[in-house]
Tab-separated table of C-alpha atoms in Angstrom:
chain	number	residue	atom	x	y	z
A	288	MET	CA	91.400	95.022	89.182
A	289	SER	CA	89.153	92.408	90.775
A	290	ILE	CA	89.144	92.923	94.551
A	291	VAL	CA	87.218	90.756	97.003
A	292	LEU	CA	86.354	91.809	100.547
A	293	ALA	CA	86.927	89.011	103.069
A	294	SER	CA	85.350	89.734	106.446
A	295	ALA	CA	84.658	87.955	109.687
A	296	TRP	CA	81.428	89.249	111.227
A	297	GLN	CA	79.879	88.772	114.653
A	298	PRO	CA	76.447	90.362	113.982
A	299	ARG	CA	75.538	93.149	116.385
A	300	GLY	CA	72.649	94.881	114.709
A	301	GLU	CA	74.482	96.029	111.556
A	302	LEU	CA	72.200	94.483	108.910
A	303	ALA	CA	70.228	97.646	108.100
A	304	ARG	CA	73.427	99.657	107.787
A	305	PHE	CA	74.939	96.958	105.589
A	306	GLU	CA	71.955	96.956	103.250
A	307	ARG	CA	72.120	100.746	103.004
A	308	LEU	CA	75.868	100.799	102.342
A	309	LEU	CA	76.002	97.740	100.055
A	310	PRO	CA	75.780	99.729	96.784
A	311	GLN	CA	78.915	101.664	97.771
A	312	LEU	CA	80.735	98.493	98.745
A	313	ASN	CA	79.759	96.846	95.478
A	314	GLN	CA	81.379	99.690	93.594
A	315	LEU	CA	84.705	98.785	95.217
A	316	TYR	CA	84.512	95.002	95.515
A	317	ARG	CA	83.552	92.379	92.961
A	318	SER	CA	82.399	90.142	95.795
A	319	ILE	CA	81.896	90.384	99.551
A	320	VAL	CA	82.648	87.203	101.494
A	321	ILE	CA	81.527	87.083	105.114
A	322	SER	CA	82.229	84.383	107.678
A	323	THR	CA	79.779	84.219	110.562
A	324	PRO	CA	79.594	82.424	113.922
A	325	PRO	CA	78.042	78.952	113.939
A	326	THR	CA	75.186	80.353	116.036
A	327	ILE	CA	73.986	82.794	113.382
A	328	GLU	CA	70.215	82.800	112.924
A	329	PRO	CA	69.227	80.915	109.741
A	330	GLU	CA	66.997	83.804	108.649
A	331	LEU	CA	69.861	86.290	108.862
A	332	LEU	CA	72.175	83.929	106.978
A	333	GLN	CA	69.613	83.556	104.196
A	334	THR	CA	69.080	87.326	104.058
A	335	LEU	CA	72.804	87.895	103.642
A	336	ASN	CA	73.121	85.325	100.886
A	337	ASN	CA	70.222	86.921	99.014
A	338	LEU	CA	72.072	90.247	98.821
A	339	PRO	CA	73.827	90.996	95.513
A	340	ASN	CA	77.484	89.908	95.340
A	341	VAL	CA	77.428	88.689	98.963
A	342	ARG	CA	78.400	85.208	100.141
A	343	ALA	CA	77.950	84.439	103.845
A	344	VAL	CA	79.440	81.247	105.281
A	345	PRO	CA	78.920	80.048	108.866
A	346	THR	CA	81.946	78.655	110.656
A	347	SER	CA	82.003	75.467	112.684
A	348	GLU	CA	83.977	77.348	115.355
A	349	TRP	CA	84.144	81.139	115.597
A	350	ALA	CA	87.903	81.032	116.236
A	351	GLN	CA	88.203	80.103	112.548
A	352	GLY	CA	86.357	83.200	111.327
A	353	ARG	CA	89.192	85.091	109.635
A	354	HIS	CA	90.648	81.921	108.115
A	355	VAL	CA	87.296	80.873	106.659
A	356	ALA	CA	86.691	84.326	105.167
A	357	LEU	CA	90.111	84.297	103.523
A	358	ALA	CA	89.701	80.774	102.155
A	359	GLU	CA	86.245	81.534	100.755
A	360	ALA	CA	87.498	84.763	99.177
A	361	LEU	CA	90.134	82.787	97.268
A	362	LYS	CA	87.387	80.700	95.669
A	363	ALA	CA	86.238	83.856	93.853
A	364	GLN	CA	89.628	83.943	92.071
A	365	PRO	CA	90.333	87.616	92.811
A	366	ASN	CA	93.349	89.653	91.783
A	367	TYR	CA	93.520	90.982	95.317
A	368	ILE	CA	91.845	90.497	98.709
A	369	HIS	CA	90.998	93.047	101.364
A	370	ALA	CA	90.711	91.179	104.672
A	371	ILE	CA	88.899	93.602	106.975
A	372	ASP	CA	86.780	92.824	110.025
A	373	PHE	CA	83.238	93.523	108.900
A	374	ASP	CA	82.218	96.054	111.555
A	375	ARG	CA	85.303	98.108	110.733
A	376	ALA	CA	84.667	97.869	106.991
A	377	LEU	CA	81.127	99.177	107.472
A	378	ARG	CA	82.290	102.103	109.564
A	379	TRP	CA	85.025	102.910	107.071
A	380	ILE	CA	82.733	103.029	104.017
A	381	GLU	CA	80.109	105.002	105.955
A	382	THR	CA	82.353	107.654	107.465
A	383	ARG	CA	85.267	107.983	105.011
A	384	PRO	CA	84.288	106.410	101.685
A	385	SER	CA	86.847	108.383	99.678
A	386	GLU	CA	89.662	107.088	101.885
A	387	LEU	CA	88.581	103.455	101.500
A	388	THR	CA	88.177	103.983	97.759
A	389	SER	CA	91.716	105.335	97.584
A	390	ILE	CA	93.081	102.302	99.413
A	391	ALA	CA	91.053	99.898	97.255
A	392	GLN	CA	92.161	101.534	94.013
A	393	ARG	CA	95.824	101.708	94.955
A	394	SER	CA	98.019	99.435	92.865
A	395	GLN	CA	97.947	96.232	94.875
A	396	THR	CA	100.997	94.186	93.991
A	397	HIS	CA	102.187	93.388	97.500
A	398	CYS	CA	100.753	92.661	100.919
A	399	LEU	CA	99.405	95.644	102.817
A	400	ILE	CA	99.119	96.187	106.570
A	401	ILE	CA	96.518	98.883	107.254
A	402	GLY	CA	96.970	100.628	110.572
A	403	ARG	CA	95.409	103.598	112.320
A	404	THR	CA	96.549	107.187	112.436
A	405	TRP	CA	96.978	108.536	115.929
A	406	GLN	CA	93.757	110.494	115.441
A	407	ALA	CA	91.909	107.238	114.727
A	408	TYR	CA	93.654	105.383	117.546
A	409	ALA	CA	92.781	108.089	120.076
A	410	THR	CA	89.056	107.411	119.641
A	411	HIS	CA	89.501	103.987	121.267
A	412	ALA	CA	89.203	103.213	124.959
A	413	ARG	CA	92.418	103.315	126.957
A	414	ALA	CA	92.002	99.599	127.653
A	415	LEU	CA	92.644	98.947	123.968
A	416	ILE	CA	95.328	101.581	123.429
A	417	GLU	CA	97.494	100.478	126.353
A	418	THR	CA	97.238	96.727	125.791
A	419	GLU	CA	97.658	96.876	122.010
A	420	ARG	CA	100.857	98.815	122.581
A	421	THR	CA	102.404	95.558	123.822
A	422	SER	CA	101.310	93.359	120.920
A	423	ASN	CA	102.158	96.002	118.328
A	424	THR	CA	105.631	96.428	119.823
A	425	MET	CA	106.251	92.686	119.657
A	426	ALA	CA	105.171	92.329	116.027
A	427	SER	CA	107.054	95.482	115.032
A	428	PHE	CA	110.225	93.994	116.506
A	429	PHE	CA	109.981	90.931	114.264
A	430	LEU	CA	109.316	93.034	111.168
A	431	GLY	CA	111.934	95.645	111.977
A	432	THR	CA	109.680	98.713	111.717
A	433	PRO	CA	106.904	100.250	113.844
A	434	MET	CA	103.411	99.312	112.649
A	435	ASP	CA	99.883	99.071	113.997
A	436	PHE	CA	98.862	95.438	113.475
A	437	SER	CA	95.684	95.421	115.553
A	438	ALA	CA	93.148	97.212	113.337
A	439	GLY	CA	91.813	94.059	111.684
A	440	ALA	CA	92.587	95.261	108.146
A	441	ARG	CA	95.060	93.831	105.632
A	442	GLY	CA	95.470	93.412	101.882
A	443	PHE	CA	96.775	90.223	100.264
A	444	THR	CA	97.662	88.905	96.851
A	445	PRO	CA	96.172	85.444	96.198
A	446	VAL	CA	99.640	83.881	96.460
A	447	ALA	CA	100.107	85.466	99.885
A	448	ALA	CA	96.658	84.330	101.007
A	449	HIS	CA	97.419	80.742	99.986
A	450	PHE	CA	100.732	80.935	101.868
A	451	ILE	CA	98.962	82.174	105.005
A	452	LEU	CA	96.401	79.385	104.940
A	453	ALA	CA	99.146	76.801	104.448
A	454	ASN	CA	101.049	78.058	107.490
A	455	SER	CA	98.424	79.399	109.892
A	456	PRO	CA	96.407	76.861	111.888
A	457	PRO	CA	92.802	78.107	112.243
A	458	ILE	CA	92.734	78.083	116.020
A	459	ASP	CA	92.707	81.741	117.087
A	460	ALA	CA	91.401	84.541	114.877
A	461	LEU	CA	92.663	87.317	117.155
A	462	GLY	CA	96.195	85.947	117.065
A	463	THR	CA	96.315	86.509	113.311
A	464	ASP	CA	96.906	90.239	113.920
A	465	ALA	CA	100.578	89.419	114.461
A	466	GLU	CA	100.770	85.868	113.135
A	467	TRP	CA	99.911	86.594	109.507
A	468	PRO	CA	102.327	89.530	108.966
A	469	ILE	CA	105.167	87.646	110.664
A	470	LEU	CA	104.553	84.561	108.526
A	471	LEU	CA	104.538	86.658	105.348
A	472	HIS	CA	107.715	88.452	106.368
A	473	ARG	CA	109.452	85.127	106.959
A	474	GLY	CA	108.116	83.854	103.644
A	475	GLY	CA	109.806	86.662	101.733
A	476	PHE	CA	106.699	88.662	100.864
A	477	LYS	CA	107.046	92.433	100.668
A	478	LEU	CA	104.894	94.173	103.262
A	479	ASN	CA	103.680	97.697	102.626
A	480	TYR	CA	102.150	99.789	105.399
A	481	CYS	CA	99.719	102.674	105.556
A	482	GLU	CA	97.701	104.426	108.261
A	483	VAL	CA	94.120	105.609	107.827
A	484	ASP	CA	91.537	107.630	109.736
A	485	GLY	CA	88.647	105.344	108.763
A	486	LEU	CA	89.616	102.616	111.248
A	487	ASP	CA	88.603	104.658	114.256
A	488	TRP	CA	86.728	102.875	117.066
A	489	GLU	CA	83.824	100.800	115.800
A	490	ILE	CA	82.379	99.315	119.018
A	491	PRO	CA	80.123	102.350	119.682
A	492	ASP	CA	78.396	101.600	116.344
A	493	GLN	CA	76.876	98.376	117.654
A	494	PHE	CA	73.046	98.232	117.453
A	495	GLN	CA	72.960	101.786	116.071
A	496	ALA	CA	71.231	103.032	112.936
A	497	GLN	CA	74.387	104.836	111.807
A	498	ALA	CA	78.053	105.129	112.685
A	499	ALA	CA	78.717	106.778	116.022
A	500	ASP	CA	80.064	110.340	116.101
A	501	VAL	CA	83.079	111.505	118.095
A	502	GLU	CA	81.014	112.392	121.148
A	503	ALA	CA	79.463	108.922	121.247
A	504	GLN	CA	82.910	107.336	120.879
A	505	GLN	CA	84.248	109.393	123.766
A	506	SER	CA	81.290	108.524	125.975
A	507	GLU	CA	81.567	104.817	125.194
A	508	ALA	CA	85.330	104.864	125.804
A	509	ALA	CA	84.889	106.461	129.226
A	510	THR	CA	82.297	103.858	130.201
A	511	TYR	CA	84.313	100.979	128.741
A	512	ASP	CA	87.383	101.861	130.783
A	513	THR	CA	85.490	101.824	134.098
A	514	LYS	CA	84.931	98.072	133.903
A	515	ILE	CA	87.791	95.904	135.104
A	516	GLU	CA	86.544	92.934	133.053
A	517	HIS	CA	87.236	94.915	129.877
A	518	TRP	CA	90.824	95.495	130.959
A	519	ARG	CA	91.220	91.804	131.813
A	520	TYR	CA	89.865	90.788	128.421
A	521	ARG	CA	92.099	93.208	126.534
A	522	VAL	CA	95.167	91.978	128.420
A	523	GLU	CA	94.171	88.425	127.448
A	524	VAL	CA	93.775	89.471	123.805
A	525	ALA	CA	97.211	91.099	123.793
A	526	GLN	CA	98.734	87.965	125.305
A	527	ARG	CA	97.117	85.784	122.634
A	528	ILE	CA	98.429	88.028	119.870
A	529	VAL	CA	101.940	87.980	121.353
A	530	GLN	CA	101.863	84.199	121.734
A	531	ALA	CA	100.613	83.715	118.174
A	532	GLY	CA	103.288	86.056	116.836
A	533	ILE	CA	106.090	84.250	118.656
A	534	ALA	CA	104.760	80.883	117.452
A	535	ALA	CA	104.701	82.213	113.872
A	536	ALA	CA	108.301	83.324	114.189
A	537	ARG	CA	109.367	79.810	115.222
A	538	ARG	CA	107.093	77.617	113.096
A	539	PRO	CA	108.589	75.635	110.193
A	540	LEU	CA	107.217	77.058	106.971
A	541	GLN	CA	105.488	75.272	104.127
A	542	PHE	CA	106.274	76.883	100.780
A	543	LEU	CA	103.865	76.453	97.886
A	544	SER	CA	105.127	74.683	94.787
């Protein structure tokens, strides 16, 4: 099966890790499509596009990052798309490659929401855990079953990806955590769900030569939670996800002919 990885990436020192892990990623994905902020350095953009099976595309506005990655992935005419935020995809392939391989090789005939096990969730700062509880509860209500929607990882058939792009205005990438699953549910697509350990907290990996260990995650989480601006930001993110989910539940749908 031809699977394409569609990722939005705000570079934070991951290039060396990416180059080291690229052979493993290329074993799973026919192509890796990355959307980047409009402010990306031209040298970094050129370096990415010179890597085998990698296509990097700068956005005109970073809020469009996930939409652009999905649209560009469709141009590769895949059988299936993994839409995973790039920093999380790197951590996943580095720390639990067999788990990601299992997910990638699973028969992909429906849409897949990839959430976190409690073990993976517990590595995050409390500011994320407590605020994401609200947005996850809202989206779970619309879909009728408890799920973790906030891990930045989904799987789509091309038909589902086209449906999303036809019904999701590219104005808020973070809101897609709830918006896209709710749109697909309303559109009659079957949503499967799984939880994985490989989506544990990725922020401590930033500007590091390798993925952070548990001790580094715990230390970063303790520091993160001491800053009130982090809590304010995470409350804002949860509100945006809730608002996007409610808008998706009310929006008239465009069905593809």
